[in-house]
Tab-separated table of C-alpha atoms in Angstrom:
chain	number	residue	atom	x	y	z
Y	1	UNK	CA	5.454	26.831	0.833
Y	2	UNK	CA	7.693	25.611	-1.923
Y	3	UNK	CA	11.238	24.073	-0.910
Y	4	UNK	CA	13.477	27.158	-1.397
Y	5	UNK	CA	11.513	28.697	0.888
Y	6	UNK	CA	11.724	26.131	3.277
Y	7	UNK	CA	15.063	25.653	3.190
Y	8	UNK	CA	15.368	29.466	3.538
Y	9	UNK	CA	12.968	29.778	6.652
Y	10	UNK	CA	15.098	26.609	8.195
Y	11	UNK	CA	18.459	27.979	7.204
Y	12	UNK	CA	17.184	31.449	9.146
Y	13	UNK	CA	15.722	29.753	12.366
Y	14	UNK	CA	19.148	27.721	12.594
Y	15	UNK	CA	21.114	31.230	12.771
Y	16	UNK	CA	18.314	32.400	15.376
Y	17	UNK	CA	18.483	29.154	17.550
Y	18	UNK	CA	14.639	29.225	17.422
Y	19	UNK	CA	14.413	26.050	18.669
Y	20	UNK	CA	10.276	25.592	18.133
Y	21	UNK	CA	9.861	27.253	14.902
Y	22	UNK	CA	12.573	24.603	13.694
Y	23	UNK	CA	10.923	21.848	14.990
Y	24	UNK	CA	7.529	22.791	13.914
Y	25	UNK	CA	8.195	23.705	10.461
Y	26	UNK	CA	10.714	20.428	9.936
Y	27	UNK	CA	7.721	18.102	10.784
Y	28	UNK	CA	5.082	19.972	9.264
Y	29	UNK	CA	6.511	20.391	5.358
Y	30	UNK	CA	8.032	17.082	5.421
Y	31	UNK	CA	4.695	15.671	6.329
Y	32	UNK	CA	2.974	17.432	3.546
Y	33	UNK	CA	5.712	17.334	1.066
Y	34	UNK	CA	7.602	14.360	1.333
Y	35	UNK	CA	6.496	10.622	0.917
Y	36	UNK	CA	9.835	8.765	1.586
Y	37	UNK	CA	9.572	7.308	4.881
Y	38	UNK	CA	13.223	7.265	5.538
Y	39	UNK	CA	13.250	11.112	5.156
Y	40	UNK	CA	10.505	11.425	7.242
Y	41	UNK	CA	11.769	9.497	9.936
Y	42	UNK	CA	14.739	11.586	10.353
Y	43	UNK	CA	12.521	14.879	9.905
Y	44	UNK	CA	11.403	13.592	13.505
Y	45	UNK	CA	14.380	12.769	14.648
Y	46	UNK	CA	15.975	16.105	14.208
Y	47	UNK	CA	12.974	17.630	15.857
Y	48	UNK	CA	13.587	15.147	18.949
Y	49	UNK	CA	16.909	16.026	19.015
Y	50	UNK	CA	16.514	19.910	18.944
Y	51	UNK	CA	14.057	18.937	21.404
Y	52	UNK	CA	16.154	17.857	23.735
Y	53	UNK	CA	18.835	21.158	23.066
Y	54	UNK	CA	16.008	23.257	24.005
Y	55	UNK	CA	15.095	21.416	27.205
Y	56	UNK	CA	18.714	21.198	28.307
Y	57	UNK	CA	19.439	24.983	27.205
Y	58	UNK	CA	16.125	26.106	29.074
Y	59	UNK	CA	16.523	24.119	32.669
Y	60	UNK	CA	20.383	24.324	32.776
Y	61	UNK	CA	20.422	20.723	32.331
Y	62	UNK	CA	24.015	21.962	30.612
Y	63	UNK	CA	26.686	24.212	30.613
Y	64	UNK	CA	26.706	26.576	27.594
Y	65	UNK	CA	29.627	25.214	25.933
Y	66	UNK	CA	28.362	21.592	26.040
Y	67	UNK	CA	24.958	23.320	24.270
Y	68	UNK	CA	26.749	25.059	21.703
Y	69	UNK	CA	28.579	22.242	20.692
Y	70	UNK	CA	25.472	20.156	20.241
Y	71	UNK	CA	23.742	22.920	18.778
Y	72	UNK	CA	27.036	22.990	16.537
Y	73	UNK	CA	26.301	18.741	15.447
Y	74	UNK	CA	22.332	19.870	15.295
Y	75	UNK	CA	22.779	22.367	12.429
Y	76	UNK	CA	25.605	20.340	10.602
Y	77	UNK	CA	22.886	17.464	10.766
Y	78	UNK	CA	20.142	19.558	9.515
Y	79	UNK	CA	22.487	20.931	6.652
Y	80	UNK	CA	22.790	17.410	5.591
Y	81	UNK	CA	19.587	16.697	5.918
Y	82	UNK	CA	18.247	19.843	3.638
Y	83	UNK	CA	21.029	18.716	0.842
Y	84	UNK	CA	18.776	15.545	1.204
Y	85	UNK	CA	15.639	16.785	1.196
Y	86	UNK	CA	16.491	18.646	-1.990
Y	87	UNK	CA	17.771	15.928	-4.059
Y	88	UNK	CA	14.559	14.151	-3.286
Y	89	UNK	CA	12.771	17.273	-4.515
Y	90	UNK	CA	14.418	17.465	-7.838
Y	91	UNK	CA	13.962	14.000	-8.407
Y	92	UNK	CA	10.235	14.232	-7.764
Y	93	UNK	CA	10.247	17.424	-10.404
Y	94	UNK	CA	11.739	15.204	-13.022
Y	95	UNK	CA	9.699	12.440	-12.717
Y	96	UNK	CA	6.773	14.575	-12.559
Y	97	UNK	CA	7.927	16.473	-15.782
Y	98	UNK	CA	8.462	13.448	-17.583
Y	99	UNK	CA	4.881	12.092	-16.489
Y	100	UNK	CA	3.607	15.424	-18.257
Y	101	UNK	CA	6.079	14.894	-21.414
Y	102	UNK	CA	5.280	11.435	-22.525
Y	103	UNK	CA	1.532	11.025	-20.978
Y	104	UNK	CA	0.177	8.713	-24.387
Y	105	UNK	CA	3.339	6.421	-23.790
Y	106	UNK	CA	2.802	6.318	-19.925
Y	107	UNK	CA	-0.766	5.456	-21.062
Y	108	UNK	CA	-0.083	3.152	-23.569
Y	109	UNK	CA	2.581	0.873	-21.154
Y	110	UNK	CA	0.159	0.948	-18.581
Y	111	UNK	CA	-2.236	-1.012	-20.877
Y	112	UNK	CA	0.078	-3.242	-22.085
Y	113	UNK	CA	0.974	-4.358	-18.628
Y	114	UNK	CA	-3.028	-4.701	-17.421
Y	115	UNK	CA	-2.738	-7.840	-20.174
Y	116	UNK	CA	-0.030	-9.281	-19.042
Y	117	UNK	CA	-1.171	-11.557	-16.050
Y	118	UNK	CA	-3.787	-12.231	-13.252
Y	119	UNK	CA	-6.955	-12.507	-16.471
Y	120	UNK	CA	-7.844	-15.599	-14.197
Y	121	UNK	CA	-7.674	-13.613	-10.921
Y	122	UNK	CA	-10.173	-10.536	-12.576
Y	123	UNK	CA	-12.388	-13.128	-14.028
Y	124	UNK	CA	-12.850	-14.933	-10.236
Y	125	UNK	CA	-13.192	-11.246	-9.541
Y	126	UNK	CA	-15.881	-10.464	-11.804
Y	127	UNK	CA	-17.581	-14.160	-11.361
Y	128	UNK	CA	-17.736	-13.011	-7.816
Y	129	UNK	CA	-19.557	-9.551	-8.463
Y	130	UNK	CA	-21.424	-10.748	-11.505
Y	131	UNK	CA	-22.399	-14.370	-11.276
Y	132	UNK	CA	-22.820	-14.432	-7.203
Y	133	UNK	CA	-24.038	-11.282	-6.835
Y	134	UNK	CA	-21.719	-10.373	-4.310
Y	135	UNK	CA	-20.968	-6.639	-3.051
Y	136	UNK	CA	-19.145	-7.678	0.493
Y	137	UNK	CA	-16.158	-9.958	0.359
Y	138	UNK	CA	-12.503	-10.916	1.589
Y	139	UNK	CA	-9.649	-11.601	-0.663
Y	140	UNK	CA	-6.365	-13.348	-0.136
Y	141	UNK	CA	-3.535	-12.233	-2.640
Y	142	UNK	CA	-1.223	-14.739	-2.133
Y	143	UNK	CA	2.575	-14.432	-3.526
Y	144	UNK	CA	6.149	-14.056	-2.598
Y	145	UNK	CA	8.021	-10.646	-3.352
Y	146	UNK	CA	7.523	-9.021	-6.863
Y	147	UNK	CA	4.836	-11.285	-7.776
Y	148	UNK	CA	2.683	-7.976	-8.451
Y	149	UNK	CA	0.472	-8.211	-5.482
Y	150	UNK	CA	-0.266	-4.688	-5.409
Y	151	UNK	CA	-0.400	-4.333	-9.535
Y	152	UNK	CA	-3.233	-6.971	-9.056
Y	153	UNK	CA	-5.162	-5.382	-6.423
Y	154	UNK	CA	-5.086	-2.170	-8.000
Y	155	UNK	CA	-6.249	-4.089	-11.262
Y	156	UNK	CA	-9.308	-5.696	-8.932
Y	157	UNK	CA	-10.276	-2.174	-7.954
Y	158	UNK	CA	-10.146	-0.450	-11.342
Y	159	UNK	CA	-13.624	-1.405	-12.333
Y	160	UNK	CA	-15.032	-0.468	-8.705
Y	161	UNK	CA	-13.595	2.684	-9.015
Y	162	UNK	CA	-14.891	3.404	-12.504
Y	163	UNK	CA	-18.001	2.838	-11.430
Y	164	UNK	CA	-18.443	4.654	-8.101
Y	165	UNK	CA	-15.437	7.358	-8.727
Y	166	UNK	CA	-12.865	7.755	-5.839
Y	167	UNK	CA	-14.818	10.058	-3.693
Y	168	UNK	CA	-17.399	7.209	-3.469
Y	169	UNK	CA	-14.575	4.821	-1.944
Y	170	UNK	CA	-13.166	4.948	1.236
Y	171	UNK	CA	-9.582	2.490	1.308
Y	172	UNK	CA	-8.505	1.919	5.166
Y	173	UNK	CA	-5.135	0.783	4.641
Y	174	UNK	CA	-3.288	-1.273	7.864
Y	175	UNK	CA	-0.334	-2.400	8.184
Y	176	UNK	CA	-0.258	-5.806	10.087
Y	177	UNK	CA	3.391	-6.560	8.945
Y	178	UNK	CA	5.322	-8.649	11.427
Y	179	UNK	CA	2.356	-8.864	13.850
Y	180	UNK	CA	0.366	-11.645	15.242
Y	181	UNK	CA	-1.454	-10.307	17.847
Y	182	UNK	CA	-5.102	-10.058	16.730
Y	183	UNK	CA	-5.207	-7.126	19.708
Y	184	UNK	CA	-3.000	-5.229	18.059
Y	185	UNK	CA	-5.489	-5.471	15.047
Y	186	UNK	CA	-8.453	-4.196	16.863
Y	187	UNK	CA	-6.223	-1.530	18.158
Y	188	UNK	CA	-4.933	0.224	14.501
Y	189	UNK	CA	-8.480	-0.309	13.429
Y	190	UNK	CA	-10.335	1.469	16.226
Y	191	UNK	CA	-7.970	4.252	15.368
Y	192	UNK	CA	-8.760	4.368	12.044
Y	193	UNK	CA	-12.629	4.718	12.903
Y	194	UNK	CA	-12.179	6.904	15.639
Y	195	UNK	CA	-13.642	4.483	18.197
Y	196	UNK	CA	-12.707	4.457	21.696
Y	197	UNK	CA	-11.155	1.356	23.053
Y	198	UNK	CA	-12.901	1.035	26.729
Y	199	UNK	CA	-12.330	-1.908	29.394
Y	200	UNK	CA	-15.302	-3.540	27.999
Y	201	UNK	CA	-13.869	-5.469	24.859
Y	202	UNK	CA	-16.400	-6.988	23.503
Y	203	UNK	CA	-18.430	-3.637	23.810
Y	204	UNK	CA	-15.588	-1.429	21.982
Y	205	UNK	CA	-15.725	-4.233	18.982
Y	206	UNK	CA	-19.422	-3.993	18.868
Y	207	UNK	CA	-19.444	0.047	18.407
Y	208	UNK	CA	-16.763	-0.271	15.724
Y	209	UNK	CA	-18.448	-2.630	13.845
Y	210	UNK	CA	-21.507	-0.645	13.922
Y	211	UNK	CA	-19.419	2.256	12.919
Y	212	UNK	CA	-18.301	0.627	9.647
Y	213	UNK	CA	-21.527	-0.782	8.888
Y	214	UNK	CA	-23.217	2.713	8.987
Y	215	UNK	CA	-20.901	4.445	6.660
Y	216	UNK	CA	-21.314	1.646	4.233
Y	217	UNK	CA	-24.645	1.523	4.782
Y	218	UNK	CA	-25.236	5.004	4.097
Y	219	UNK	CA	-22.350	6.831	3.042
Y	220	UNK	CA	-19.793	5.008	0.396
Y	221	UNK	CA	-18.336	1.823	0.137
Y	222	UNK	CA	-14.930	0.858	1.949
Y	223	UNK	CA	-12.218	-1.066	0.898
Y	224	UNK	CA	-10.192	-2.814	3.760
Y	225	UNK	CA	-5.953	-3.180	2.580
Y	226	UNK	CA	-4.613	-5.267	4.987
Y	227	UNK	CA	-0.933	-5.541	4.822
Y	228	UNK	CA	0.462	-9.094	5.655
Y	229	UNK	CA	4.133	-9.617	5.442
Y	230	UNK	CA	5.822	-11.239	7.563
Y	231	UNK	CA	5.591	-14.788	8.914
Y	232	UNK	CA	2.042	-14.872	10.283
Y	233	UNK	CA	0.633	-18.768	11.610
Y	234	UNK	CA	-2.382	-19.489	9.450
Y	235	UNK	CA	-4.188	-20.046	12.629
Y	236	UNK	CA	-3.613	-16.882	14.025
Y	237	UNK	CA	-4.859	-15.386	10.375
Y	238	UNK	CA	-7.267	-17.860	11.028
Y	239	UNK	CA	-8.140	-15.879	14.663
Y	240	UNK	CA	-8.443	-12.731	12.691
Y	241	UNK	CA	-11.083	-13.412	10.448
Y	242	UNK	CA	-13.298	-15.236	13.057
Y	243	UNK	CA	-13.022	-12.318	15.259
Y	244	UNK	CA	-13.696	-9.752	13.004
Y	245	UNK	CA	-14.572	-10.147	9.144
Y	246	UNK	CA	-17.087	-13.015	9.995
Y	247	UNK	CA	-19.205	-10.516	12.603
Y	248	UNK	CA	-18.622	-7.827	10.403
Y	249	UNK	CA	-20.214	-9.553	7.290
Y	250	UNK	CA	-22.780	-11.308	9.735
Y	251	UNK	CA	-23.372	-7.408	10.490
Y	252	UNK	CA	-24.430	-6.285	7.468
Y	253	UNK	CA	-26.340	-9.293	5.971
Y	254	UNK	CA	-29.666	-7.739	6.590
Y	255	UNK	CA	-28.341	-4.451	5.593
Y	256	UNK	CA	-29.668	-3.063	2.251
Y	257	UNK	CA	-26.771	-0.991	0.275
Y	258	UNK	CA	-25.351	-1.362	-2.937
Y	259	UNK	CA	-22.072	-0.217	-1.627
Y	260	UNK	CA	-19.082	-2.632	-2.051
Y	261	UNK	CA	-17.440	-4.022	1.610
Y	262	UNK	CA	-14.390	-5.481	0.326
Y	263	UNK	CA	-11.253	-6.912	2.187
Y	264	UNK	CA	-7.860	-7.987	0.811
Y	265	UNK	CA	-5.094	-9.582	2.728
Y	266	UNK	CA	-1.781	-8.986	0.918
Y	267	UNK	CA	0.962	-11.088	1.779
Y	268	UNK	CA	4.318	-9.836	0.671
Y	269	UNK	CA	5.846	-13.917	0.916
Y	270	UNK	CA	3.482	-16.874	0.215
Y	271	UNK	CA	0.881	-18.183	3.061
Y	272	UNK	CA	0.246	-21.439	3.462
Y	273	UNK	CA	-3.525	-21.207	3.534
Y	274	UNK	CA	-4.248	-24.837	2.784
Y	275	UNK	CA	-2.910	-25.889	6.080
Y	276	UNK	CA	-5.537	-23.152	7.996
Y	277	UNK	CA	-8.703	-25.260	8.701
Y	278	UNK	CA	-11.528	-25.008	10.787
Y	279	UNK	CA	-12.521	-26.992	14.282
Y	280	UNK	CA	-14.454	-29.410	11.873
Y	281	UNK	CA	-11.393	-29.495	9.808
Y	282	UNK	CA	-12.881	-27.903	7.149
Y	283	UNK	CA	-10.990	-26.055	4.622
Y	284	UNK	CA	-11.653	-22.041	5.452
Y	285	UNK	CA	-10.014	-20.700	1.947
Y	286	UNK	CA	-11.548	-20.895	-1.270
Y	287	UNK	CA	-9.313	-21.042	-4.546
Y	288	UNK	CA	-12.704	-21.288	-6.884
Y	289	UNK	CA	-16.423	-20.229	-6.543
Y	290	UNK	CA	-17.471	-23.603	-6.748
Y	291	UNK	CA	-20.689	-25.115	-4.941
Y	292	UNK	CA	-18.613	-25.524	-1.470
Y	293	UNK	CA	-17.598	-21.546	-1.550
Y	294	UNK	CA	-20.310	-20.091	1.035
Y	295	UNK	CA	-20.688	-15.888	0.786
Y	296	UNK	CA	-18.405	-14.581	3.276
Y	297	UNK	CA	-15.695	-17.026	3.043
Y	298	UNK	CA	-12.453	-16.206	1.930
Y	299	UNK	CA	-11.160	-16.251	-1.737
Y	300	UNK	CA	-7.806	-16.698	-3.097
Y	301	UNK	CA	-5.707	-15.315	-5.505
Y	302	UNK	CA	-2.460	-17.403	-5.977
Y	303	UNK	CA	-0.348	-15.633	-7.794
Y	304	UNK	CA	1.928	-17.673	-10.084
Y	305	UNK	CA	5.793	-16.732	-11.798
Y	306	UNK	CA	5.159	-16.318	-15.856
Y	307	UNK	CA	7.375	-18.916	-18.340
Y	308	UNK	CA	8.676	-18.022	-21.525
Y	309	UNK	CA	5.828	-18.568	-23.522
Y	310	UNK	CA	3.472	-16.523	-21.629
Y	311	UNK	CA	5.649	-13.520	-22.021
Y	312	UNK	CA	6.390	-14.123	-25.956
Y	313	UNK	CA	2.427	-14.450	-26.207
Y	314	UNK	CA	1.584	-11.260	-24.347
Y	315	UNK	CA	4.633	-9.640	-26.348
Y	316	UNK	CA	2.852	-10.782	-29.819
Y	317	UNK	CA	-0.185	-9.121	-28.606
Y	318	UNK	CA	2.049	-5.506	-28.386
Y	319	UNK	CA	3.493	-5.769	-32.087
Y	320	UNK	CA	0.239	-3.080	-33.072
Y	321	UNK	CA	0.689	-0.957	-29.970
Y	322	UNK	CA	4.234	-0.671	-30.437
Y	323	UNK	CA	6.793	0.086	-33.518
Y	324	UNK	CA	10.389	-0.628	-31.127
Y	325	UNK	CA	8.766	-4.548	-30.657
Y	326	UNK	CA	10.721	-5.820	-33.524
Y	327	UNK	CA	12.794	-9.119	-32.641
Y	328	UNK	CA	10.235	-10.676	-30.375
Y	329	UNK	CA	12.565	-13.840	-29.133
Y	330	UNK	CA	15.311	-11.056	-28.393
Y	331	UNK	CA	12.865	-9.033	-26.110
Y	332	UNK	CA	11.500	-12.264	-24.784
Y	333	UNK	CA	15.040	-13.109	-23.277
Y	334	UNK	CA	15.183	-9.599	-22.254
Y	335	UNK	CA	12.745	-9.523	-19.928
Y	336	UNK	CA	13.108	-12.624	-19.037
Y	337	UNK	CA	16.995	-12.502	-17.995
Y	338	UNK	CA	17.471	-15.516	-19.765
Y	339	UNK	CA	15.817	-17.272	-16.734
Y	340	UNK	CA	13.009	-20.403	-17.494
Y	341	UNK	CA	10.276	-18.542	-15.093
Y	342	UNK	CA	10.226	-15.072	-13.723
Y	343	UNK	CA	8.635	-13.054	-11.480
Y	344	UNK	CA	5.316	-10.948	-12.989
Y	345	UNK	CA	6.650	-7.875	-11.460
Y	346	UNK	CA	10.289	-8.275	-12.665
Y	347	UNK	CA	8.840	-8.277	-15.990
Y	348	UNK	CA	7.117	-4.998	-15.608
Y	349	UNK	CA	9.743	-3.114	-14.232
Y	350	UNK	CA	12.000	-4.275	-17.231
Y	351	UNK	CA	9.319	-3.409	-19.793
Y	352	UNK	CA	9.010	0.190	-17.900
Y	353	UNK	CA	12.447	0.447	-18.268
Y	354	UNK	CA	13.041	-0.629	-21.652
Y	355	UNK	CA	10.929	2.684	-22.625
Y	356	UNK	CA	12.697	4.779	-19.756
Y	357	UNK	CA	9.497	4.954	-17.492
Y	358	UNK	CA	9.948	4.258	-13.385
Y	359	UNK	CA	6.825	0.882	-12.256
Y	360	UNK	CA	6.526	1.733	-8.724
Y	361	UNK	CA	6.350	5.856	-9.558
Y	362	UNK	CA	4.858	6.205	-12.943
Y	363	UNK	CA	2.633	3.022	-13.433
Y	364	UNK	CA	1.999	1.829	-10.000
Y	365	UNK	CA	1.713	4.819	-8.140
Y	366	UNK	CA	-1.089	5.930	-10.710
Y	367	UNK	CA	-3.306	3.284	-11.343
């Protein structure tokens, strides 16, 4: 159903008071339509709310003027909310016209920006598939907000992707933001297998983990995204990966599959992962894969802010690509807001913009 004829159907159940076909379709098309969470959210609160009309109207919670004047605020709200909806719609037409009008330029700043930063990140990467052999890890990418830690990781995943193709790949994506409680963990990640949490814990961890090893086992490989903002103890991080990557990866050591088990932590501000140690007071976070890294363990990614001469390097390297790069110092400074260090991701957005393109929707979003 396209969005005129939403907003059609919508506009003729609000004439109708049909309070469930309102509710229904509201939730349903936004869902499938609409990625903007905020929209989303009040998609579901408009459906509470007529919700509630309904229940009142039906049980005489009410007396009929006191319904018609909410059902009066109800369809003002949803009015609003349509106009909304709409603008969101057009928006999303013109970016995704603009994707389809300038697809070699979209291609060509999406390359320029894979060179930018993080070549000592991909090579750990790489070291750690190549040189070690490895096919199950966990990954820290470590960084404070708009140091690209989701540019990276999608940058770490290219090559699997390229070589197993997306239907290969399973990502489970969880967000742990502002928690600490490792139960909660266990909880979003039973749901996301479809595992049953029973009284018996330690029986309910052992069928999940038997679920994940199967389907990488025999199915595809899966990529764990663990979201991480928020101000999380190292030892409680510390709890997590004790209680469930170590078992898991334990798990599947005598497994046989060429399937990748991979799991990044993504912190949106930077973790202090030097002061998580173990019992023995051993470090338990690995910057290098040097003889004291043992398979399993976790590796780090710290990202790092780029100086001037970084960006006028990776600019010199553009000159070919691009015919606008003229005054290289004056483009420098651009980007760089006149500021001694900057953020990676600053400096992509700018260089988006500086050839009208949107990061998060047209670079990011696609990678």
């Amino acid at each position: 159903m396209q969005y005129s004829e939403f907003e059609a159907a919508i506009r003729n159940f609000l004439l109708d008071s049909n309070y469930t076909e309102i509710q229904d379709l509201l939730l349903d098309w936004i869902q499938e339509h609409v990625s903007d969470t905020q929209l989303q959210n009040e998609a579901l609160g408009h459906a509470t709310e007529c919700r509630k009309i309904a229940k009142d109207d039906r049980k005489g919670l009410k007396t009929s003027e006191e319904i018609d004047v909410a059902y009066n605020n109800f369809r003002l709200h949803v009015l609003q909310f349509l106009q909304d909806v709409k603008k969101y719609m057009d928006k999303l037409a013109l970016a995704k016209a603009s994707d389809q009008s300038r697809p070699e330029l979209i291609k060509k700043v999406r390359n320029a920006l894979e060179d930018l930063n993080y070549k000592k990140e991909i090579l750990l990467f790489r070291k750690f598939q190549l040189q070690k052999k490895q096919n199950r890890g966990i990954f820290l990418i470590n960084g404070s907000k708009y140091y690209g830690q989701n540019w990276l990781y999608r940058l770490l995943l290219k090559p699997v992707r390229g070589q197993r193709g997306n239907e290969a790949l399973r990502e489970v994506v969880i967000d742990f933001s502002g928690q600490i409680s490792i139960d909660m963990f266990w909880f979003l990640m039973y749901d996301q297998f479809n595992v049953s949490e029973g009284e018996n814990k330690s029986e309910s961890k052992r069928k999940l983990l038997e679920t994940i090893t199967h389907i990488w086992e025999n199915d595809r490989s899966l990529v764990f995204r663990i979201e991480m903002n928020g101000d999380i103890p190292p030892m409680d991080l510390l709890a997590f990966i004790q209680e469930f990557w170590l078992p898991l990866h334990q798990h599947t050591e005598a497994k046989n599959s060429e399937n990748m088990l991979l799991l990044f932590l993504i912190f949106g501000q930077t973790f202090d992962h030097q002061s998580a140690v173990s019992e023995q007071q051993e470090a338990v976070f690995a910057t290098d894969l040097n003889d004291q890294w043992k398979p399993g363990s976790p590796l780090v990614f710290d990202i790092g802010l780029l100086d001037q001469n970084e960006v006028l390097r990776w600019l010199e390297g553009r000159i070919n690509h691009f015919d606008d790069i003229l005054d290289l110092d004056e483009m420098t400074q651009q980007l760089m807001k006149n500021q001694p260090t900057i953020f990676p991701e600053i400096v992509m957005i700018g260089f988006c913009m500086h050839y009208k393109l949107s990061f998060q929707n047209q670079i990011l979003a696609k990678n």
